Amino acid sequence: MNEKTSVLEHLKELRKRLLWAGGVYFVAVTACFSFAGWISAFLRALGGDLELVYINPAEALVTNMKISLIAGLFVALPFILYQVWGFVSPALYRHERRYLALVVLMSLTLFLLGAAFAYLVVLPFTIAFFQSFAGPGLTAMFSYDKYVSFIGTLTILFGLVFQLPLVVLFLAQVGIVTPAGLRRQRRLAILVIFIVAAVLTPPDVVSQVLMALPMLGLYEISIVLASMMVRRRSSKAEMEVEKSS
């Protein structure tokens, strides 16, 4: 009876937090839809205040809704993460809560850094590269929906790519990879990184190189962080052995 009551209480708590998260997300999306024109101008600025076109009657409205859904998620994300934290944290030990909070903070920071790098560095170069093919008798006319989808896809991809140090740290923590192994496999890693960049980015050299270069830097940073973690773990183990002896 107590176990059933406990399960029901957890389900009620989950339902409450999902409703709060969904409600805040809905409000954020609605608010962002009011600023869809401003956000659209902000995105067009990447191409030098590019004039966009839409080729079917509903495209402008649907694209503004797409912008609102994505922007609303960014706005509501801190509150959504807070709700997830509030539901999960009571079941964790104190050191586990600290570890999870650190991981979430690092992941969010890396994602935002990747998105910022895409917006400030990659997208302006890539869009300028595509515009360079316009010439006499050839005018660049970008579809509103395709343009927004292109920017959104690259921004999210770079946010995910910047999670590489966190992934490597996790693999090093569980013993799947080691700093020495990562150094030995550097050439293979470079090859894989360029292949991944070629698959994820549009079929042009500029965006591929602009994705591969930060990935190479992140790989080197991952090696340094993994080395620091291994040394810290070894020092802690030595201290425990000394205490026990």
PDB file of C-alpha atoms in Angstrom:
ATOM      1  CA  MET A   1       0.000   0.000   0.000  1.00  0.00           C
ATOM      2  CA  ASN A   2       2.819   2.376   0.870  1.00  0.00           C
ATOM      3  CA  GLU A   3       4.654   1.542  -2.358  1.00  0.00           C
ATOM      4  CA  LYS A   4       1.510   2.210  -4.404  1.00  0.00           C
ATOM      5  CA  THR A   5       0.996   5.519  -2.615  1.00  0.00           C
ATOM      6  CA  SER A   6       4.624   6.456  -3.250  1.00  0.00           C
ATOM      7  CA  VAL A   7       4.298   5.683  -6.983  1.00  0.00           C
ATOM      8  CA  LEU A   8       1.095   7.737  -7.212  1.00  0.00           C
ATOM      9  CA  GLU A   9       2.773  10.645  -5.455  1.00  0.00           C
ATOM     10  CA  HIS A  10       5.681  10.514  -7.897  1.00  0.00           C
ATOM     11  CA  LEU A  11       3.282  10.442 -10.853  1.00  0.00           C
ATOM     12  CA  LYS A  12       1.367  13.414  -9.464  1.00  0.00           C
ATOM     13  CA  GLU A  13       4.636  15.293  -8.968  1.00  0.00           C
ATOM     14  CA  LEU A  14       5.713  14.447 -12.518  1.00  0.00           C
ATOM     15  CA  ARG A  15       2.352  15.569 -13.907  1.00  0.00           C
ATOM     16  CA  LYS A  16       2.540  18.855 -12.018  1.00  0.00           C
ATOM     17  CA  ARG A  17       6.038  19.627 -13.249  1.00  0.00           C
ATOM     18  CA  LEU A  18       5.180  18.657 -16.845  1.00  0.00           C
ATOM     19  CA  LEU A  19       2.163  20.988 -16.748  1.00  0.00           C
ATOM     20  CA  TRP A  20       4.296  23.843 -15.400  1.00  0.00           C
ATOM     21  CA  ALA A  21       7.005  23.238 -18.009  1.00  0.00           C
ATOM     22  CA  GLY A  22       4.479  22.943 -20.837  1.00  0.00           C
ATOM     23  CA  GLY A  23       2.627  26.056 -19.674  1.00  0.00           C
ATOM     24  CA  VAL A  24       5.774  28.175 -19.498  1.00  0.00           C
ATOM     25  CA  TYR A  25       6.879  26.884 -22.902  1.00  0.00           C
ATOM     26  CA  PHE A  26       3.491  27.814 -24.398  1.00  0.00           C
ATOM     27  CA  VAL A  27       3.741  31.328 -22.940  1.00  0.00           C
ATOM     28  CA  ALA A  28       7.310  31.668 -24.240  1.00  0.00           C
ATOM     29  CA  VAL A  29       6.298  30.528 -27.743  1.00  0.00           C
ATOM     30  CA  THR A  30       3.368  32.946 -27.769  1.00  0.00           C
ATOM     31  CA  ALA A  31       5.608  35.815 -26.674  1.00  0.00           C
ATOM     32  CA  CYS A  32       8.259  34.914 -29.269  1.00  0.00           C
ATOM     33  CA  PHE A  33       5.617  34.827 -32.007  1.00  0.00           C
ATOM     34  CA  SER A  34       4.933  38.491 -31.239  1.00  0.00           C
ATOM     35  CA  PHE A  35       8.612  39.192 -31.915  1.00  0.00           C
ATOM     36  CA  ALA A  36       8.927  36.854 -34.916  1.00  0.00           C
ATOM     37  CA  GLY A  37       9.482  39.809 -37.252  1.00  0.00           C
ATOM     38  CA  TRP A  38      12.329  41.133 -35.101  1.00  0.00           C
ATOM     39  CA  ILE A  39      13.906  37.666 -34.851  1.00  0.00           C
ATOM     40  CA  SER A  40      13.575  37.269 -38.623  1.00  0.00           C
ATOM     41  CA  ALA A  41      15.396  40.591 -39.155  1.00  0.00           C
ATOM     42  CA  PHE A  42      18.077  39.406 -36.708  1.00  0.00           C
ATOM     43  CA  LEU A  43      18.582  36.269 -38.818  1.00  0.00           C
ATOM     44  CA  ARG A  44      18.551  38.162 -42.119  1.00  0.00           C
ATOM     45  CA  ALA A  45      21.381  40.352 -40.816  1.00  0.00           C
ATOM     46  CA  LEU A  46      23.699  37.363 -41.276  1.00  0.00           C
ATOM     47  CA  GLY A  47      23.413  37.925 -45.011  1.00  0.00           C
ATOM     48  CA  GLY A  48      23.702  41.708 -44.848  1.00  0.00           C
ATOM     49  CA  ASP A  49      19.972  42.368 -44.381  1.00  0.00           C
ATOM     50  CA  LEU A  50      19.177  39.803 -47.035  1.00  0.00           C
ATOM     51  CA  GLU A  51      15.794  40.082 -48.738  1.00  0.00           C
ATOM     52  CA  LEU A  52      14.005  36.756 -48.509  1.00  0.00           C
ATOM     53  CA  VAL A  53      11.063  35.432 -50.529  1.00  0.00           C
ATOM     54  CA  TYR A  54       8.345  32.929 -49.794  1.00  0.00           C
ATOM     55  CA  ILE A  55       6.966  30.732 -52.542  1.00  0.00           C
ATOM     56  CA  ASN A  56       3.654  29.513 -51.165  1.00  0.00           C
ATOM     57  CA  PRO A  57       0.898  31.417 -49.314  1.00  0.00           C
ATOM     58  CA  ALA A  58       1.426  29.763 -45.910  1.00  0.00           C
ATOM     59  CA  GLU A  59       5.230  29.729 -45.896  1.00  0.00           C
ATOM     60  CA  ALA A  60       5.733  33.039 -44.060  1.00  0.00           C
ATOM     61  CA  LEU A  61       3.245  32.141 -41.319  1.00  0.00           C
ATOM     62  CA  VAL A  62       4.536  28.588 -40.885  1.00  0.00           C
ATOM     63  CA  THR A  63       8.157  29.780 -40.776  1.00  0.00           C
ATOM     64  CA  ASN A  64       7.317  32.438 -38.171  1.00  0.00           C
ATOM     65  CA  MET A  65       5.704  29.674 -36.108  1.00  0.00           C
ATOM     66  CA  LYS A  66       8.849  27.557 -36.522  1.00  0.00           C
ATOM     67  CA  ILE A  67      10.974  30.482 -35.333  1.00  0.00           C
ATOM     68  CA  SER A  68       8.676  30.944 -32.338  1.00  0.00           C
ATOM     69  CA  LEU A  69       8.864  27.260 -31.379  1.00  0.00           C
ATOM     70  CA  ILE A  70      12.665  27.259 -31.460  1.00  0.00           C
ATOM     71  CA  ALA A  71      13.104  30.649 -29.764  1.00  0.00           C
ATOM     72  CA  GLY A  72      10.468  29.738 -27.158  1.00  0.00           C
ATOM     73  CA  LEU A  73      12.418  26.604 -26.276  1.00  0.00           C
ATOM     74  CA  PHE A  74      15.570  28.656 -25.649  1.00  0.00           C
ATOM     75  CA  VAL A  75      13.607  31.117 -23.493  1.00  0.00           C
ATOM     76  CA  ALA A  76      11.833  28.421 -21.479  1.00  0.00           C
ATOM     77  CA  LEU A  77      14.806  26.049 -21.235  1.00  0.00           C
ATOM     78  CA  PRO A  78      16.103  27.300 -17.845  1.00  0.00           C
ATOM     79  CA  PHE A  79      12.660  26.816 -16.280  1.00  0.00           C
ATOM     80  CA  ILE A  80      12.246  23.392 -17.936  1.00  0.00           C
ATOM     81  CA  LEU A  81      15.649  22.292 -16.613  1.00  0.00           C
ATOM     82  CA  TYR A  82      14.667  23.588 -13.190  1.00  0.00           C
ATOM     83  CA  GLN A  83      11.541  21.414 -13.260  1.00  0.00           C
ATOM     84  CA  VAL A  84      13.580  18.379 -14.298  1.00  0.00           C
ATOM     85  CA  TRP A  85      16.035  19.115 -11.501  1.00  0.00           C
ATOM     86  CA  GLY A  86      13.221  19.496  -8.976  1.00  0.00           C
ATOM     87  CA  PHE A  87      11.812  16.090  -9.924  1.00  0.00           C
ATOM     88  CA  VAL A  88      15.116  14.174 -10.059  1.00  0.00           C
ATOM     89  CA  SER A  89      17.176  15.732  -7.251  1.00  0.00           C
ATOM     90  CA  PRO A  90      15.226  14.304  -4.247  1.00  0.00           C
ATOM     91  CA  ALA A  91      16.219  10.787  -5.376  1.00  0.00           C
ATOM     92  CA  LEU A  92      19.945  11.615  -5.537  1.00  0.00           C
ATOM     93  CA  TYR A  93      22.653  11.738  -2.905  1.00  0.00           C
ATOM     94  CA  ARG A  94      24.254  15.070  -2.150  1.00  0.00           C
ATOM     95  CA  HIS A  95      27.435  14.383  -4.166  1.00  0.00           C
ATOM     96  CA  GLU A  96      25.327  13.071  -7.064  1.00  0.00           C
ATOM     97  CA  ARG A  97      23.277  16.292  -7.090  1.00  0.00           C
ATOM     98  CA  ARG A  98      26.462  18.359  -7.282  1.00  0.00           C
ATOM     99  CA  TYR A  99      27.816  16.181 -10.091  1.00  0.00           C
ATOM    100  CA  LEU A 100      24.567  16.329 -12.088  1.00  0.00           C
ATOM    101  CA  ALA A 101      24.277  20.094 -11.632  1.00  0.00           C
ATOM    102  CA  LEU A 102      27.852  20.533 -12.891  1.00  0.00           C
ATOM    103  CA  VAL A 103      27.229  18.298 -15.921  1.00  0.00           C
ATOM    104  CA  VAL A 104      24.020  20.144 -16.865  1.00  0.00           C
ATOM    105  CA  LEU A 105      25.713  23.526 -16.460  1.00  0.00           C
ATOM    106  CA  MET A 106      28.697  22.445 -18.570  1.00  0.00           C
ATOM    107  CA  SER A 107      26.460  20.965 -21.258  1.00  0.00           C
ATOM    108  CA  LEU A 108      24.292  24.082 -21.470  1.00  0.00           C
ATOM    109  CA  THR A 109      27.356  26.357 -21.572  1.00  0.00           C
ATOM    110  CA  LEU A 110      29.008  24.301 -24.314  1.00  0.00           C
ATOM    111  CA  PHE A 111      25.796  24.242 -26.346  1.00  0.00           C
ATOM    112  CA  LEU A 112      25.433  28.030 -26.130  1.00  0.00           C
ATOM    113  CA  LEU A 113      29.099  28.493 -27.055  1.00  0.00           C
ATOM    114  CA  GLY A 114      28.630  26.256 -30.089  1.00  0.00           C
ATOM    115  CA  ALA A 115      25.471  28.100 -31.144  1.00  0.00           C
ATOM    116  CA  ALA A 116      27.221  31.461 -30.710  1.00  0.00           C
ATOM    117  CA  PHE A 117      30.214  30.265 -32.749  1.00  0.00           C
ATOM    118  CA  ALA A 118      27.862  29.140 -35.527  1.00  0.00           C
ATOM    119  CA  TYR A 119      26.019  32.459 -35.565  1.00  0.00           C
ATOM    120  CA  LEU A 120      29.017  34.782 -35.244  1.00  0.00           C
ATOM    121  CA  VAL A 121      31.612  32.918 -37.327  1.00  0.00           C
ATOM    122  CA  VAL A 122      30.314  30.035 -39.421  1.00  0.00           C
ATOM    123  CA  LEU A 123      27.017  31.324 -40.799  1.00  0.00           C
ATOM    124  CA  PRO A 124      28.270  34.723 -42.050  1.00  0.00           C
ATOM    125  CA  PHE A 125      31.119  33.035 -43.964  1.00  0.00           C
ATOM    126  CA  THR A 126      28.882  30.275 -45.322  1.00  0.00           C
ATOM    127  CA  ILE A 127      26.094  32.605 -46.471  1.00  0.00           C
ATOM    128  CA  ALA A 128      28.625  34.974 -48.068  1.00  0.00           C
ATOM    129  CA  PHE A 129      30.138  31.968 -49.851  1.00  0.00           C
ATOM    130  CA  PHE A 130      26.781  30.978 -51.329  1.00  0.00           C
ATOM    131  CA  GLN A 131      25.977  34.579 -52.279  1.00  0.00           C
ATOM    132  CA  SER A 132      29.287  34.828 -54.134  1.00  0.00           C
ATOM    133  CA  PHE A 133      27.841  32.634 -56.899  1.00  0.00           C
ATOM    134  CA  ALA A 134      25.377  35.381 -57.841  1.00  0.00           C
ATOM    135  CA  GLY A 135      26.452  37.415 -60.830  1.00  0.00           C
ATOM    136  CA  PRO A 136      25.215  38.949 -64.069  1.00  0.00           C
ATOM    137  CA  GLY A 137      21.885  37.397 -64.906  1.00  0.00           C
ATOM    138  CA  LEU A 138      21.882  35.398 -61.645  1.00  0.00           C
ATOM    139  CA  THR A 139      20.208  36.848 -58.562  1.00  0.00           C
ATOM    140  CA  ALA A 140      20.237  35.180 -55.135  1.00  0.00           C
ATOM    141  CA  MET A 141      16.663  34.661 -53.941  1.00  0.00           C
ATOM    142  CA  PHE A 142      16.596  32.640 -50.736  1.00  0.00           C
ATOM    143  CA  SER A 143      13.377  31.022 -49.564  1.00  0.00           C
ATOM    144  CA  TYR A 144      12.338  32.211 -46.103  1.00  0.00           C
ATOM    145  CA  ASP A 145      11.662  28.681 -44.851  1.00  0.00           C
ATOM    146  CA  LYS A 146      14.847  27.163 -46.313  1.00  0.00           C
ATOM    147  CA  TYR A 147      16.960  30.023 -44.959  1.00  0.00           C
ATOM    148  CA  VAL A 148      15.598  29.700 -41.416  1.00  0.00           C
ATOM    149  CA  SER A 149      15.910  25.901 -41.532  1.00  0.00           C
ATOM    150  CA  PHE A 150      19.513  26.203 -42.740  1.00  0.00           C
ATOM    151  CA  ILE A 151      20.447  28.574 -39.902  1.00  0.00           C
ATOM    152  CA  GLY A 152      18.589  26.532 -37.292  1.00  0.00           C
ATOM    153  CA  THR A 153      20.163  23.255 -38.413  1.00  0.00           C
ATOM    154  CA  LEU A 154      23.733  24.569 -38.385  1.00  0.00           C
ATOM    155  CA  THR A 155      23.242  26.325 -35.048  1.00  0.00           C
ATOM    156  CA  ILE A 156      21.917  23.177 -33.368  1.00  0.00           C
ATOM    157  CA  LEU A 157      24.620  21.006 -34.970  1.00  0.00           C
ATOM    158  CA  PHE A 158      27.396  23.239 -33.645  1.00  0.00           C
ATOM    159  CA  GLY A 159      25.759  23.261 -30.215  1.00  0.00           C
ATOM    160  CA  LEU A 160      25.817  19.452 -30.238  1.00  0.00           C
ATOM    161  CA  VAL A 161      29.365  19.249 -31.628  1.00  0.00           C
ATOM    162  CA  PHE A 162      30.601  21.417 -28.763  1.00  0.00           C
ATOM    163  CA  GLN A 163      29.506  18.654 -26.357  1.00  0.00           C
ATOM    164  CA  LEU A 164      32.614  16.695 -27.396  1.00  0.00           C
ATOM    165  CA  PRO A 165      34.693  17.509 -24.271  1.00  0.00           C
ATOM    166  CA  LEU A 166      31.844  16.389 -22.035  1.00  0.00           C
ATOM    167  CA  VAL A 167      31.470  13.117 -23.952  1.00  0.00           C
ATOM    168  CA  VAL A 168      35.208  12.432 -23.770  1.00  0.00           C
ATOM    169  CA  LEU A 169      35.257  13.195 -20.035  1.00  0.00           C
ATOM    170  CA  PHE A 170      32.429  10.708 -19.479  1.00  0.00           C
ATOM    171  CA  LEU A 171      34.215   8.025 -21.523  1.00  0.00           C
ATOM    172  CA  ALA A 172      37.424   8.656 -19.587  1.00  0.00           C
ATOM    173  CA  GLN A 173      35.516   8.518 -16.292  1.00  0.00           C
ATOM    174  CA  VAL A 174      34.137   5.045 -17.045  1.00  0.00           C
ATOM    175  CA  GLY A 175      37.485   3.845 -18.426  1.00  0.00           C
ATOM    176  CA  ILE A 176      36.552   3.439 -22.095  1.00  0.00           C
ATOM    177  CA  VAL A 177      39.213   5.909 -23.267  1.00  0.00           C
ATOM    178  CA  THR A 178      42.460   7.198 -21.761  1.00  0.00           C
ATOM    179  CA  PRO A 179      44.439  10.413 -22.404  1.00  0.00           C
ATOM    180  CA  ALA A 180      47.353   8.361 -23.771  1.00  0.00           C
ATOM    181  CA  GLY A 181      45.017   6.486 -26.106  1.00  0.00           C
ATOM    182  CA  LEU A 182      43.472   9.722 -27.334  1.00  0.00           C
ATOM    183  CA  ARG A 183      46.947  11.075 -28.146  1.00  0.00           C
ATOM    184  CA  ARG A 184      47.930   7.896 -30.002  1.00  0.00           C
ATOM    185  CA  GLN A 185      44.737   7.990 -32.081  1.00  0.00           C
ATOM    186  CA  ARG A 186      45.067  11.695 -32.975  1.00  0.00           C
ATOM    187  CA  ARG A 187      45.558  11.057 -36.717  1.00  0.00           C
ATOM    188  CA  LEU A 188      42.541   8.776 -36.857  1.00  0.00           C
ATOM    189  CA  ALA A 189      40.539  11.355 -34.892  1.00  0.00           C
ATOM    190  CA  ILE A 190      41.461  14.081 -37.403  1.00  0.00           C
ATOM    191  CA  LEU A 191      40.254  11.886 -40.278  1.00  0.00           C
ATOM    192  CA  VAL A 192      36.988  11.038 -38.473  1.00  0.00           C
ATOM    193  CA  ILE A 193      36.401  14.702 -37.569  1.00  0.00           C
ATOM    194  CA  PHE A 194      36.700  15.818 -41.202  1.00  0.00           C
ATOM    195  CA  ILE A 195      34.403  12.993 -42.324  1.00  0.00           C
ATOM    196  CA  VAL A 196      31.821  13.946 -39.695  1.00  0.00           C
ATOM    197  CA  ALA A 197      32.083  17.616 -40.688  1.00  0.00           C
ATOM    198  CA  ALA A 198      31.558  16.700 -44.343  1.00  0.00           C
ATOM    199  CA  VAL A 199      28.456  14.646 -43.494  1.00  0.00           C
ATOM    200  CA  LEU A 200      26.854  17.171 -41.139  1.00  0.00           C
ATOM    201  CA  THR A 201      27.453  20.398 -43.040  1.00  0.00           C
ATOM    202  CA  PRO A 202      26.213  21.563 -46.463  1.00  0.00           C
ATOM    203  CA  PRO A 203      28.281  20.366 -49.448  1.00  0.00           C
ATOM    204  CA  ASP A 204      30.804  23.200 -49.431  1.00  0.00           C
ATOM    205  CA  VAL A 205      34.399  23.361 -48.213  1.00  0.00           C
ATOM    206  CA  VAL A 206      33.918  26.532 -46.138  1.00  0.00           C
ATOM    207  CA  SER A 207      31.342  25.196 -43.679  1.00  0.00           C
ATOM    208  CA  GLN A 208      33.102  21.812 -43.495  1.00  0.00           C
ATOM    209  CA  VAL A 209      36.417  23.399 -42.512  1.00  0.00           C
ATOM    210  CA  LEU A 210      34.702  25.807 -40.101  1.00  0.00           C
ATOM    211  CA  MET A 211      33.130  22.837 -38.323  1.00  0.00           C
ATOM    212  CA  ALA A 212      36.233  20.648 -38.397  1.00  0.00           C
ATOM    213  CA  LEU A 213      38.611  23.258 -36.949  1.00  0.00           C
ATOM    214  CA  PRO A 214      36.726  23.831 -33.669  1.00  0.00           C
ATOM    215  CA  MET A 215      36.192  20.071 -33.374  1.00  0.00           C
ATOM    216  CA  LEU A 216      39.975  19.594 -33.572  1.00  0.00           C
ATOM    217  CA  GLY A 217      40.431  22.239 -30.889  1.00  0.00           C
ATOM    218  CA  LEU A 218      37.764  20.618 -28.734  1.00  0.00           C
ATOM    219  CA  TYR A 219      39.492  17.249 -29.159  1.00  0.00           C
ATOM    220  CA  GLU A 220      42.750  18.692 -27.819  1.00  0.00           C
ATOM    221  CA  ILE A 221      40.906  20.366 -24.943  1.00  0.00           C
ATOM    222  CA  SER A 222      39.241  17.034 -24.192  1.00  0.00           C
ATOM    223  CA  ILE A 223      42.652  15.352 -23.893  1.00  0.00           C
ATOM    224  CA  VAL A 224      43.822  18.017 -21.434  1.00  0.00           C
ATOM    225  CA  LEU A 225      40.645  17.746 -19.337  1.00  0.00           C
ATOM    226  CA  ALA A 226      40.794  13.939 -19.342  1.00  0.00           C
ATOM    227  CA  SER A 227      44.432  14.063 -18.212  1.00  0.00           C
ATOM    228  CA  MET A 228      43.534  16.425 -15.363  1.00  0.00           C
ATOM    229  CA  MET A 229      40.685  14.152 -14.295  1.00  0.00           C
ATOM    230  CA  VAL A 230      42.877  11.020 -14.365  1.00  0.00           C
ATOM    231  CA  ARG A 231      45.626  12.732 -12.332  1.00  0.00           C
ATOM    232  CA  ARG A 232      43.084  13.944  -9.802  1.00  0.00           C
ATOM    233  CA  ARG A 233      41.577  10.473  -9.505  1.00  0.00           C
ATOM    234  CA  SER A 234      45.046   8.922  -9.057  1.00  0.00           C
ATOM    235  CA  SER A 235      45.975  11.467  -6.375  1.00  0.00           C
ATOM    236  CA  LYS A 236      42.727  10.786  -4.543  1.00  0.00           C
ATOM    237  CA  ALA A 237      43.333   7.027  -4.672  1.00  0.00           C
ATOM    238  CA  GLU A 238      46.871   7.475  -3.320  1.00  0.00           C
ATOM    239  CA  MET A 239      45.588   9.611  -0.457  1.00  0.00           C
ATOM    240  CA  GLU A 240      43.001   6.955   0.437  1.00  0.00           C
ATOM    241  CA  VAL A 241      45.709   4.255   0.422  1.00  0.00           C
ATOM    242  CA  GLU A 242      47.912   6.348   2.713  1.00  0.00           C
ATOM    243  CA  LYS A 243      45.026   6.919   5.103  1.00  0.00           C
ATOM    244  CA  SER A 244      44.161   3.231   5.220  1.00  0.00           C
ATOM    245  CA  SER A 245      47.766   2.271   5.884  1.00  0.00           C
TER     246      SER A 245
END
